[in-house]
Coordinates of C-alpha atoms in Angstrom, one line a residue:
Chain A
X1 CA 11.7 -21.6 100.1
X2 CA 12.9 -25.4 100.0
X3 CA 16.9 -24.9 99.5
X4 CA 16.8 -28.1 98.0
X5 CA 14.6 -27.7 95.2
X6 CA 16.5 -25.9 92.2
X7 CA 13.8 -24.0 90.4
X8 CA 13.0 -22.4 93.9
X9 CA 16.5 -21.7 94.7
X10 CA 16.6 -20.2 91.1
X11 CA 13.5 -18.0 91.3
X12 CA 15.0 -16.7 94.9
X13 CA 18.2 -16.0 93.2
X14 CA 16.7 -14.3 89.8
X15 CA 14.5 -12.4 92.9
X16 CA 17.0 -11.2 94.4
X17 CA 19.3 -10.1 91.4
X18 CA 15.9 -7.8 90.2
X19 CA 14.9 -6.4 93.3
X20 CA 18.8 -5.0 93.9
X21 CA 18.2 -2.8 90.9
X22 CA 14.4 -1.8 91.1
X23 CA 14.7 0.8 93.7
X24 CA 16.6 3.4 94.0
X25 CA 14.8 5.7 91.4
X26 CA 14.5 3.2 88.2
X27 CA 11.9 4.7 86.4
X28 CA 8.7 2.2 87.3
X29 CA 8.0 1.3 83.3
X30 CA 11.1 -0.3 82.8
X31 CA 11.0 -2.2 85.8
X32 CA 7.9 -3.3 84.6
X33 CA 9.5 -4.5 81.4
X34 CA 12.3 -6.5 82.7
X35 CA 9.8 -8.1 85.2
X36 CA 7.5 -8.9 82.7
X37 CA 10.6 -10.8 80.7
X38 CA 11.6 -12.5 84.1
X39 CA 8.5 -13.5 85.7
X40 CA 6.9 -16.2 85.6
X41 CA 9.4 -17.6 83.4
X42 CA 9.8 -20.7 81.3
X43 CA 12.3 -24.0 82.1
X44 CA 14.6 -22.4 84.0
X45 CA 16.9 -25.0 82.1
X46 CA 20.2 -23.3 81.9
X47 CA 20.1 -22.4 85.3
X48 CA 19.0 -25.7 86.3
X49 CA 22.0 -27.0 84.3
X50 CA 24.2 -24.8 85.9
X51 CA 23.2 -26.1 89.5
X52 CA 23.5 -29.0 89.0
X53 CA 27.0 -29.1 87.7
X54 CA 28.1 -27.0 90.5
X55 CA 26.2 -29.6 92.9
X56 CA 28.6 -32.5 90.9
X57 CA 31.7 -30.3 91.7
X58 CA 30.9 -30.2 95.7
X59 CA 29.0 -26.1 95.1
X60 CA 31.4 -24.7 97.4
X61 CA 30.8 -20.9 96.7
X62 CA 27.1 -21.2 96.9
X63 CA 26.3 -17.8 96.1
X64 CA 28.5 -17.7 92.9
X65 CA 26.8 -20.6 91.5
X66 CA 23.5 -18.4 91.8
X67 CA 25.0 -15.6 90.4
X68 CA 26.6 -17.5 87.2
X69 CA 22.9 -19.3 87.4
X70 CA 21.1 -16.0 87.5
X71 CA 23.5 -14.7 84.7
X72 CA 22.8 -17.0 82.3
X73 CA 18.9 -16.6 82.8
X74 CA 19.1 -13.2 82.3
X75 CA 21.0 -13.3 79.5
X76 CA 18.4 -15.6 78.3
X77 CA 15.6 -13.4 78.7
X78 CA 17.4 -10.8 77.5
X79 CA 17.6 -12.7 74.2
X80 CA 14.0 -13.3 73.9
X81 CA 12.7 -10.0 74.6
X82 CA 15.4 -8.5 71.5
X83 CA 14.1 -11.8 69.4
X84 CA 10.7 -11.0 69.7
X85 CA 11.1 -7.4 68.2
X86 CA 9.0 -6.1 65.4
X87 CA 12.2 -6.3 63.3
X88 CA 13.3 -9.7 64.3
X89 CA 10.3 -12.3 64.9
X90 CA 7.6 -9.8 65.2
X91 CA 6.1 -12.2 67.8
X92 CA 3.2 -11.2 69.4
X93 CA 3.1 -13.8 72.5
X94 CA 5.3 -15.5 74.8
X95 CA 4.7 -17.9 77.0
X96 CA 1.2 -17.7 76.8
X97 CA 1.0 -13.8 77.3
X98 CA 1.9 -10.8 75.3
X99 CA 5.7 -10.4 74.3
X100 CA 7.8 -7.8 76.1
X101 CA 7.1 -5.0 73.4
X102 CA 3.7 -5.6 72.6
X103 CA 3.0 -5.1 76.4
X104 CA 5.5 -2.5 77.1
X105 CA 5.9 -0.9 73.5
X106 CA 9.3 -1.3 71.6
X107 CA 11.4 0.8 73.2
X108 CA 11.3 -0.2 76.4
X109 CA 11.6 -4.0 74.6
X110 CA 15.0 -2.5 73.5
X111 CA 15.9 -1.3 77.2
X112 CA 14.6 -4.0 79.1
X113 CA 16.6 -6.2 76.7
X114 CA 19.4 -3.4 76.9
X115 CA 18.9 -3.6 81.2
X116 CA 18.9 -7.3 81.5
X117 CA 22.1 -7.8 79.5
X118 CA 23.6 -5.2 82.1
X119 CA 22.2 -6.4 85.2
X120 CA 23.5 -10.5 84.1
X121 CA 26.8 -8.7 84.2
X122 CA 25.7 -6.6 87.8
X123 CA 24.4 -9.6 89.4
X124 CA 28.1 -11.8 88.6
X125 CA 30.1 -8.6 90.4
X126 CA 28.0 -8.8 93.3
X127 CA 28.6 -12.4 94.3
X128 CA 30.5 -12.0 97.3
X129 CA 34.4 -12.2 96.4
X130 CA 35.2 -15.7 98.2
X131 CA 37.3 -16.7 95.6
X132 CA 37.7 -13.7 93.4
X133 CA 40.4 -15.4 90.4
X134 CA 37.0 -17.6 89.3
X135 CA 35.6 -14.3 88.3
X136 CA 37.0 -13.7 84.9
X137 CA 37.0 -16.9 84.0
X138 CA 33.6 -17.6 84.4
X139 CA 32.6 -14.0 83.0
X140 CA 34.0 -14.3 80.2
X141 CA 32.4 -17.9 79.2
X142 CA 29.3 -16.3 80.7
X143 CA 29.6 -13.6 77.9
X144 CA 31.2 -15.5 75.2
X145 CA 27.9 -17.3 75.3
X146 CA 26.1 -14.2 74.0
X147 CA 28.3 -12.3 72.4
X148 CA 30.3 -12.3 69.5
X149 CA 32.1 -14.5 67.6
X150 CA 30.1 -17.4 68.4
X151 CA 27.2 -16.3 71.2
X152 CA 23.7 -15.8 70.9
X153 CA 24.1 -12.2 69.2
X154 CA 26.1 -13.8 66.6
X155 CA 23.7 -16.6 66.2
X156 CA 20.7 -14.3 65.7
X157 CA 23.5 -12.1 63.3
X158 CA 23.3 -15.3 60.9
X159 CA 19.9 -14.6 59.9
X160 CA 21.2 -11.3 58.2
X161 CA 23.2 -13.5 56.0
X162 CA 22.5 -14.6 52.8
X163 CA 24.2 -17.6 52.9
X164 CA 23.8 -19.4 56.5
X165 CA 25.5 -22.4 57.7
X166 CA 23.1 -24.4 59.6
X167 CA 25.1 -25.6 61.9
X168 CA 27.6 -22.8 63.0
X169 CA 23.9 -20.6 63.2
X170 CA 22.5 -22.7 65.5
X171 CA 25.7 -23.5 67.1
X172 CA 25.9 -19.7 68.1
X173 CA 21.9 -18.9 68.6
X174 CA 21.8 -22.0 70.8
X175 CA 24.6 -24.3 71.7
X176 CA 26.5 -21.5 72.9
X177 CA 24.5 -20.4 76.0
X178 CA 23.6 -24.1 77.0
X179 CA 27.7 -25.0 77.0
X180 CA 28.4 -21.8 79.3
X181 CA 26.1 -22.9 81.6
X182 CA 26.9 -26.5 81.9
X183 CA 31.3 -24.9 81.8
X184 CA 30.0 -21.8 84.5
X185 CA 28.1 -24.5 86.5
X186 CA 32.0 -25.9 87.0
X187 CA 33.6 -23.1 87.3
X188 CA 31.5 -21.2 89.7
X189 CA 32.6 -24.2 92.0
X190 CA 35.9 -24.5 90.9
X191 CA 36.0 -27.5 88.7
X192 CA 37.0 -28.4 85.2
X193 CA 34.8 -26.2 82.5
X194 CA 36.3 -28.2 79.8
X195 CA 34.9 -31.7 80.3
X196 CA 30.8 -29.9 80.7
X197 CA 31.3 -28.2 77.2
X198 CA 29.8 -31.3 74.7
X199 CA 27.3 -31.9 77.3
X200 CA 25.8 -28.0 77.1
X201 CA 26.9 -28.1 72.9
X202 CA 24.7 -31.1 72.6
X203 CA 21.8 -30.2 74.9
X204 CA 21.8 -26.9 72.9
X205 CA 21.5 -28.6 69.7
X206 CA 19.1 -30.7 70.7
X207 CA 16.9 -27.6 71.6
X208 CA 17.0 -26.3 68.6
X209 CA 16.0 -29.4 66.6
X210 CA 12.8 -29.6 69.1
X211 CA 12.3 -25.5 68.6
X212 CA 12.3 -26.1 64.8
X213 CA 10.0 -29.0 65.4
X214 CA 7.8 -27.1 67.9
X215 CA 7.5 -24.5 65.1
X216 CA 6.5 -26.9 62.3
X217 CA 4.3 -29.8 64.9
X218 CA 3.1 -27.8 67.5
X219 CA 0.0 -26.5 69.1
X220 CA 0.4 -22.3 69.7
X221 CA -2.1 -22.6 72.7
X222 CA 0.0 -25.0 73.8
X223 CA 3.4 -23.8 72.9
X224 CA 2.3 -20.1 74.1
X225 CA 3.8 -18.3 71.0
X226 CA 3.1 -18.3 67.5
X227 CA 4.3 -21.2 65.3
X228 CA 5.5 -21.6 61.9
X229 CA 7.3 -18.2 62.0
X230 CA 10.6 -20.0 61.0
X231 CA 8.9 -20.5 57.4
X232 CA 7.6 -17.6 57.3
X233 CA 10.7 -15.2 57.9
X234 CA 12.5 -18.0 56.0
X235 CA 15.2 -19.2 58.7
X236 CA 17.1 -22.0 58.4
X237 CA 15.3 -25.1 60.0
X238 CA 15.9 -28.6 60.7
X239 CA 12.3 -29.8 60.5
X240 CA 12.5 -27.9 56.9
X241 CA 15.6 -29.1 55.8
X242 CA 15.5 -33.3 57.3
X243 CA 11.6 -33.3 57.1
X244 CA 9.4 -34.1 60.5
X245 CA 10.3 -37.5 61.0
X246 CA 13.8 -36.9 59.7
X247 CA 14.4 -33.9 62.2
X248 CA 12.5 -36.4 65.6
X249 CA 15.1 -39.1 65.1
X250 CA 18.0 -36.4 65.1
X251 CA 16.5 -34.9 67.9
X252 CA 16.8 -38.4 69.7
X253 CA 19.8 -39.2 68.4
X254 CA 21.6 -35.5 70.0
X255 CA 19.6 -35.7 73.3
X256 CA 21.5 -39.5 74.2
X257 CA 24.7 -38.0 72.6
X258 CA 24.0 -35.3 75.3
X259 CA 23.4 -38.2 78.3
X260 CA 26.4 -39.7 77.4
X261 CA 28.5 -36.5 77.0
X262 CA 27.6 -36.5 81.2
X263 CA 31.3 -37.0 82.8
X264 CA 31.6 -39.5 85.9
X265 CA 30.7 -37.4 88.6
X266 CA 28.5 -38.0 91.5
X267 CA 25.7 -36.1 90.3
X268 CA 25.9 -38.3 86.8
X269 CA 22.7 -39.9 87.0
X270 CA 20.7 -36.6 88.3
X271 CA 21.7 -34.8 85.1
X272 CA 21.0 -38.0 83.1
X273 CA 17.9 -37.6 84.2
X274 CA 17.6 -33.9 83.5
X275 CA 18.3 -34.4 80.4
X276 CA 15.7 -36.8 79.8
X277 CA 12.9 -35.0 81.6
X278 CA 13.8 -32.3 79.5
X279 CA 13.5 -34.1 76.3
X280 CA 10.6 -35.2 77.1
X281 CA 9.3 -31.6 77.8
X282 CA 10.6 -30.4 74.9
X283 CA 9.1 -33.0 72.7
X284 CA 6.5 -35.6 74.2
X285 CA 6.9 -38.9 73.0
X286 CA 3.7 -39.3 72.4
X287 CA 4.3 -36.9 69.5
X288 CA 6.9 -38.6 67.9
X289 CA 5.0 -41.7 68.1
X290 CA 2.0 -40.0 66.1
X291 CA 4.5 -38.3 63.6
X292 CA 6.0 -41.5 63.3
X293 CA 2.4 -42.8 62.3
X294 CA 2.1 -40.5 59.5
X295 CA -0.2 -38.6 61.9
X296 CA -0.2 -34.8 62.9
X297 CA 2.0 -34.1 66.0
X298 CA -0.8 -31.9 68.1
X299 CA -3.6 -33.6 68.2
Chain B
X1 CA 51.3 4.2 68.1
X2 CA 53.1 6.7 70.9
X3 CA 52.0 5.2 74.4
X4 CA 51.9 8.2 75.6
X5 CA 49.2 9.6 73.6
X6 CA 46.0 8.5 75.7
X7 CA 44.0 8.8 72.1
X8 CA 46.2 6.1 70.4
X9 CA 46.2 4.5 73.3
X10 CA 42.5 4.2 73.6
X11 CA 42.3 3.6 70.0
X12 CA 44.8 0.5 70.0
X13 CA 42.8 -0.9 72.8
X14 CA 39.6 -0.4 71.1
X15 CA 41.0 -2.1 67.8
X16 CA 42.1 -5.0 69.6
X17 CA 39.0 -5.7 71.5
X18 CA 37.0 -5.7 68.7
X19 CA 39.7 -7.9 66.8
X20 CA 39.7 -10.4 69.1
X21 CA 36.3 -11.2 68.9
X22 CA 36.0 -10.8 64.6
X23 CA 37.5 -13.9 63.4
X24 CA 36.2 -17.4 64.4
X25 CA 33.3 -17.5 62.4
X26 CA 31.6 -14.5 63.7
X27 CA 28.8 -13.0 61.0
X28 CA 30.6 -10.5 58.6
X29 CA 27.6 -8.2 58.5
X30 CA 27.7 -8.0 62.6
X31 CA 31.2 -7.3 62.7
X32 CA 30.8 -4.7 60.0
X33 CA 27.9 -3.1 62.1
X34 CA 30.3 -3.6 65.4
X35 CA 32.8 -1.6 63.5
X36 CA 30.8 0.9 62.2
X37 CA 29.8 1.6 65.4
X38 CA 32.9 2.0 67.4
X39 CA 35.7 3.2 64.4
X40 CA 36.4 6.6 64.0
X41 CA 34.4 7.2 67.2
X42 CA 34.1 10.4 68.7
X43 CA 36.0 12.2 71.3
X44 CA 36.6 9.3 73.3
X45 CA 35.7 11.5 76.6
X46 CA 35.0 8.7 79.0
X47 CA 37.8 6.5 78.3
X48 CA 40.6 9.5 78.4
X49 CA 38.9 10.0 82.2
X50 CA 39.6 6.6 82.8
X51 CA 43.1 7.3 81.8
X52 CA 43.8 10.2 82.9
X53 CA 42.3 9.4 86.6
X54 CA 44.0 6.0 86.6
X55 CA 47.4 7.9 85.9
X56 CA 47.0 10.4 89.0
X57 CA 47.0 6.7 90.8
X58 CA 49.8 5.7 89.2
X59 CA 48.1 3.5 86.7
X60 CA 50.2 0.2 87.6
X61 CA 48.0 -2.1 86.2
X62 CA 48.3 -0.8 82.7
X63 CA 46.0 -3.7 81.0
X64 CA 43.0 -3.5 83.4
X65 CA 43.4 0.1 83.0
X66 CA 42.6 -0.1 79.0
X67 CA 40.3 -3.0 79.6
X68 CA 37.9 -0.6 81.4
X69 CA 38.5 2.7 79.5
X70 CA 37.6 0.3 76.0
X71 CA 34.5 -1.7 78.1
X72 CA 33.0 2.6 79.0
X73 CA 33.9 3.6 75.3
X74 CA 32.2 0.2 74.2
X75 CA 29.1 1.1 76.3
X76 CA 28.6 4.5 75.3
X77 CA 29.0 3.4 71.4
X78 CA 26.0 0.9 72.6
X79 CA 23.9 3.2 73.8
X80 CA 24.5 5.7 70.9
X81 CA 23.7 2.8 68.5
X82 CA 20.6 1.8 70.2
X83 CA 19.4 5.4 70.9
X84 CA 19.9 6.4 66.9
X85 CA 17.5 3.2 66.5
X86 CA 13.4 3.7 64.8
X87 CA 11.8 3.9 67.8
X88 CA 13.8 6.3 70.0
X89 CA 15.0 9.4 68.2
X90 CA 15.3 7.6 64.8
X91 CA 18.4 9.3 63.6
X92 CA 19.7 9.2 60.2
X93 CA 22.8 10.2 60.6
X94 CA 25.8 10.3 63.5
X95 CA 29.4 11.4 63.7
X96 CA 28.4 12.9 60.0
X97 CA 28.1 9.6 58.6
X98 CA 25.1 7.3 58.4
X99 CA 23.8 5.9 61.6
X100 CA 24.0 2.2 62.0
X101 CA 20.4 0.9 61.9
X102 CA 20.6 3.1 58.6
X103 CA 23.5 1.4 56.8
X104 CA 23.1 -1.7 58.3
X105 CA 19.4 -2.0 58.9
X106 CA 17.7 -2.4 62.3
X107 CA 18.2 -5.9 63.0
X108 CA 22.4 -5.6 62.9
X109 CA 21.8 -2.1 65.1
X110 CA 20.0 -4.0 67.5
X111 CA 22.5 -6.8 67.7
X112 CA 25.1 -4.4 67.2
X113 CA 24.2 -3.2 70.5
X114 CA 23.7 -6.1 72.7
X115 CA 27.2 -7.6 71.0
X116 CA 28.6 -4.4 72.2
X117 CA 27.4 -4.2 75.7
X118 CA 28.8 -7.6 75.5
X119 CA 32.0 -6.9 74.5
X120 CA 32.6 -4.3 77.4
X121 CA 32.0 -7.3 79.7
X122 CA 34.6 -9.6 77.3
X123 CA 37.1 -6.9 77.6
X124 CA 37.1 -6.9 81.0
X125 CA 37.1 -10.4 81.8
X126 CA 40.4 -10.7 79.5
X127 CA 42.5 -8.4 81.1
X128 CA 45.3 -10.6 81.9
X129 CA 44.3 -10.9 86.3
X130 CA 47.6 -9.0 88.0
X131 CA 44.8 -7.9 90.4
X132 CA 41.8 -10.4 90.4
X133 CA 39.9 -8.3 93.6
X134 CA 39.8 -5.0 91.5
X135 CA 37.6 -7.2 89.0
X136 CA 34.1 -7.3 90.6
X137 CA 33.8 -3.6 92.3
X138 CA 35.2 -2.3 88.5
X139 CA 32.9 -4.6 86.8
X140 CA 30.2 -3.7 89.0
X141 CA 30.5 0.2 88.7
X142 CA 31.2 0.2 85.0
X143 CA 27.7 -2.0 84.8
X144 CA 26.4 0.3 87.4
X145 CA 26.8 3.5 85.1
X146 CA 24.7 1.6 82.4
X147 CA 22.2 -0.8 83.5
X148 CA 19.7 -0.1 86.4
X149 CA 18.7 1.4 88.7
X150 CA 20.2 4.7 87.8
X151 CA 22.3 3.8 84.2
X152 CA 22.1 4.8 80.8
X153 CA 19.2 2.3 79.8
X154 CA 17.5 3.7 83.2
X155 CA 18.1 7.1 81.3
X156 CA 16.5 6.3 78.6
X157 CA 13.8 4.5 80.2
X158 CA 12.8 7.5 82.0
X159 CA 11.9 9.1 78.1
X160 CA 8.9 6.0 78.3
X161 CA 7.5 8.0 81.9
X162 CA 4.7 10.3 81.8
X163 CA 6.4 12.2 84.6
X164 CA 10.1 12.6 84.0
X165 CA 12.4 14.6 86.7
X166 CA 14.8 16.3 84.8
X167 CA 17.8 16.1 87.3
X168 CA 17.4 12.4 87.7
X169 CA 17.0 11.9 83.7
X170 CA 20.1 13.8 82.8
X171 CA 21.6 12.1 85.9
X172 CA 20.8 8.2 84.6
X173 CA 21.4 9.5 80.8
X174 CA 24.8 11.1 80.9
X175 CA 26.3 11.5 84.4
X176 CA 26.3 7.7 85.8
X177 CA 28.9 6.7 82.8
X178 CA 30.7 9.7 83.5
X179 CA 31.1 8.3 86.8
X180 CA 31.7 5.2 86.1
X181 CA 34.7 6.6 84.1
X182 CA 36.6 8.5 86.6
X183 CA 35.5 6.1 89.6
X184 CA 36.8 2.5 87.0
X185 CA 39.9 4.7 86.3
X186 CA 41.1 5.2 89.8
X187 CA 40.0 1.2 90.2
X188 CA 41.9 -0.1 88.0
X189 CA 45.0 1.4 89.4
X190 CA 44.0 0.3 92.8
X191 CA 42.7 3.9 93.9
X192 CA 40.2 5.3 96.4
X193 CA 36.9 5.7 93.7
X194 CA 34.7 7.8 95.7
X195 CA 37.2 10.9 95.5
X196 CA 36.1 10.9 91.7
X197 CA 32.5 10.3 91.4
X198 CA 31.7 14.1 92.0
X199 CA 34.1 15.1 89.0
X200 CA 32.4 12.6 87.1
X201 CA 28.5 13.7 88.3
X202 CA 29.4 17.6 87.1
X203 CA 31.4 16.4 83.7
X204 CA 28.7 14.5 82.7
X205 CA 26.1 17.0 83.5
X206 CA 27.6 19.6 81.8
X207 CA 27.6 16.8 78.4
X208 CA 23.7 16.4 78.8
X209 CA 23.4 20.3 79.2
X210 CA 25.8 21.3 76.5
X211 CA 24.1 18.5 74.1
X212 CA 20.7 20.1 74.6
X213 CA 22.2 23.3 74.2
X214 CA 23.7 21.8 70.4
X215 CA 20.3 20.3 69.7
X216 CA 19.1 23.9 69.7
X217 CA 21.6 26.1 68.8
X218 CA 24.2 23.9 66.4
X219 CA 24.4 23.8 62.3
X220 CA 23.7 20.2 61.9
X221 CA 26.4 20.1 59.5
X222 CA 29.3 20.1 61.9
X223 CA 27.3 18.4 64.6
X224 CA 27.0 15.4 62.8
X225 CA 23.7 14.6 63.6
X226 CA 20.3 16.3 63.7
X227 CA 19.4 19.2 65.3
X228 CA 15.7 19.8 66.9
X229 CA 15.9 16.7 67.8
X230 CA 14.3 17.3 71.8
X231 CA 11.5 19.5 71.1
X232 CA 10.5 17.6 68.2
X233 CA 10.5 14.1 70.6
X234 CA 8.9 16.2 73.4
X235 CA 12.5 15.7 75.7
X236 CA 13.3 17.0 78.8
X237 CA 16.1 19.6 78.0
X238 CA 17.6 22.4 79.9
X239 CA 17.8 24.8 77.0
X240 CA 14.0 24.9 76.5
X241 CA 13.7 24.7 80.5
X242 CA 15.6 27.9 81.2
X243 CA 16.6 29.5 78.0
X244 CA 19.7 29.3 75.9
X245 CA 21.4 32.0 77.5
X246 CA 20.4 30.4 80.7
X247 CA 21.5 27.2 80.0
X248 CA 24.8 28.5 78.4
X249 CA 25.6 30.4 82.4
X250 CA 24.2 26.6 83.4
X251 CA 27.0 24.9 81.2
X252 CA 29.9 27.3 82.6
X253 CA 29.0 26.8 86.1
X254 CA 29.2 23.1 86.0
X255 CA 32.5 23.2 84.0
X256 CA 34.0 25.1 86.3
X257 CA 32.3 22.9 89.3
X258 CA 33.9 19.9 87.6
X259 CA 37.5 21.3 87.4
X260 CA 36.8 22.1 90.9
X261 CA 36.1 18.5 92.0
X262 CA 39.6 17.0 90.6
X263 CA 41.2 16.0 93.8
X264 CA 44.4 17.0 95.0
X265 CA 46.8 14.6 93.1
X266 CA 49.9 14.8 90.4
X267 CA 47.9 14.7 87.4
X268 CA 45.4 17.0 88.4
X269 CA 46.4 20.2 86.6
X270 CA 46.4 17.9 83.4
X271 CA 42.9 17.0 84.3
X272 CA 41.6 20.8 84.9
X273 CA 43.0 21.4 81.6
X274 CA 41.1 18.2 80.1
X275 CA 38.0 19.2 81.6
X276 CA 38.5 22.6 79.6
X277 CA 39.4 21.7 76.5
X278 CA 36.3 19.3 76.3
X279 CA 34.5 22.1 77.3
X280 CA 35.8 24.5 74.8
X281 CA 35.1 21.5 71.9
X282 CA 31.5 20.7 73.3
X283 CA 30.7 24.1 72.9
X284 CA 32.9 27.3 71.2
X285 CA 33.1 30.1 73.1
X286 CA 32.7 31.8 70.2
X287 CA 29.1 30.5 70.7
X288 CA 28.6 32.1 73.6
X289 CA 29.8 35.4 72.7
X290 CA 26.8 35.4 70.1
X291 CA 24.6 34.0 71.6
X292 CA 25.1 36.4 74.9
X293 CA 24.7 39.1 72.1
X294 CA 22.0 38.1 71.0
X295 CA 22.8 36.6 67.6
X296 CA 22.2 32.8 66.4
X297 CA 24.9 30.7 68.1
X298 CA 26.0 29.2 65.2
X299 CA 26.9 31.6 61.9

């Protein structure tokens, strides 16, 4: 592998953190499960944010930043696999292949979900204890992005509501996991956490603009899940509640907010640029230029 | 409370985890599930281990102590939650009272859950840090005694196998949080943990084997829960395996194995006699008289 490049250093960590727990007498189904909801894998973006914040902080506990990196994937994945659930979204796909419990069945969706959680938590204690008083910092932003009050759990909880606040929803489904990893990207190398968190805030709720407008604009060949569930289970929505072109300019608007939420640091221009290349991902331009047009988004 | 009651003690530490993560906006229904979940509670077996294992050490880290007896208790209220759920054994009731994916629905159940495995890690990562290097090997064995490759969700996981091995299921199910319990205890207080893991292995054996013995031979009404529940799922269980009078000799053997395994240390009278009583609770003597006779276990 090129140590260098993130996403390989990334899939070599996330590797590494799976194949620790497959032996050893795991029953072979569920191993099959959580590798289906690892591998191949989407962005990589929170771990990729994560990295790269260490990398502005001088990344001088390597193998914590991988373990905070791998964490936060997990925990990630973890979330999708539950989302997908017949009682949740009921999605059949996922990046372009069946979801978890469609190709495993439902309950081991539940335990693979159940499994990664644990093994997020697993692969943070077995980072080698160079500097063991980051630990509990950096686990609990780590798990205050997914838990409750305002983590991914609670963000998903909203939906049970019958009145949800847009923002606090998608604050917890979303923001929350994007600012632990830009905070545990400092904290794994002993930095500030506190001047990363609008940067992951922003970034987060710039995703979930483009997810709402991937939902409404999208292709599903493309996109490699179904589209238009958000209308269809009736979630709150941005595209649905600012209109298309409405909810592309707010997307804009959040991802330079999150550019210029980047503190002076050395890597300042690499994560500028991250976040750009990510936007641009997320939501081509060209699409926003044929929205903008008063044209359909996919062509 | 009285602090020297280990069951006020548990439950204060219990109420303030889940306190501490209630307010700040958190989804009322998902707290309300949470709760549901973890208040009364049960017997409270694993986190009295903890206790009572961290107290033959000398239990001078107090607070890491209760964080790690409320992150097992969280875990095993997890499992229980996620276990009741549809697609598993699709229980209707627990504890005598509703099961959570039944008052609540499935969604909160399933979120219930994952906030709960969640919460475990919270827990632990705010204990106040007298002792930051017990954090990752106490973190990593409580994970251990859930996750993979030999955990509860491993446990369960084995259920989705065409070919189960009985001793490994029971093993994964029951016996690795059992571990976990006596092993975190003695952790926390800065203890040698592989003294405890055999007391832990037998405990939780004798649980799985005295739960399939209940399944059988119980009156649903004071077990809380449904009976019948094994044979009608096609499980693994030791009472259909080898009888119930076999697997009622089974139970006493490993009862009395456990007691046997305490180490030599000051509390460990108290801990024979804890093993005992929990013993006597899981399953009456009165039980086996009858059953040894010949009559139904339960009049």
């Amino acid at each position: 592998m090129d140590p260098t490049d993130p996403i390989e250093r990334i899939h070599a960590a996330l590797e590494a953190a799976v194949a620790g727990v497959e032996g050893g007498g795991c029953p072979p189904r569920l191993v099959a499960a959580v590798r289906h909801a690892v591998f191949p894998g989407g962005a990589r973006i929170r771990p990729q944010l994560c990295l790269a914040v260490a990398a502005a902080h001088g990344d001088d506990d390597p193998a914590l930043t991988d373990a905070a990196a791998v964490a936060l994937e997990l925990l990630h994945c973890a979330s999708l696999v539950h989302d997908d659930l017949p009682c949740f979204d009921a999605a059949a796909t996922r990046r372009g292949r069946p979801s978890v419990h469609r190709a495993h069945g439902e309950r081991l969706a539940v335990l693979a979900g159940d499994a990664l959680i644990v093994l997020a938590f697993q692969a943070l204690a077995q980072a080698p204890a160079r500097h063991p008083a980051r630990l509990a910092p950096l686990l609990s932003t780590i798990a205050g992005g997914v838990g409750m009050p305002r983590g991914i759990a609670a963000g998903q909880a909203w939906e049970c509501e019958s009145q949800v606040p847009l923002r606090e929803y998608q604050a917890a489904k979303t923001g929350s996991l994007f600012a632990a990893a830009t905070m545990a990207g400092a904290m794994a190398a002993g930095g500030d956490a506190g001047a990363w968190r609008e940067l992951g805030e922003r970034l987060g709720e710039a995703y979930q603009v483009a997810d709402d407008i991937r939902d409404v604009a999208a292709d599903p060949e493309w996109l490699g899940k179904p589209i238009g569930r958000d209308l269809a289970l009736g979630r709150p929505s941005v595209a649905r509640e600012r209109g298309l072109v409405g909810a592309l300019g707010h997307f804009q608007q959040l991802v330079e907010t999150a550019a210029d939420a980047v503190p002076p640091c050395r890597g300042a221009s690499r994560l500028r640029a991250l976040v750009h290349s990510e936007a641009a991902r997320l939501v081509p331009p060209a699409w926003s230029a044929r929205v903008c047009q008063g044209l359909p988004a996919a062509a």
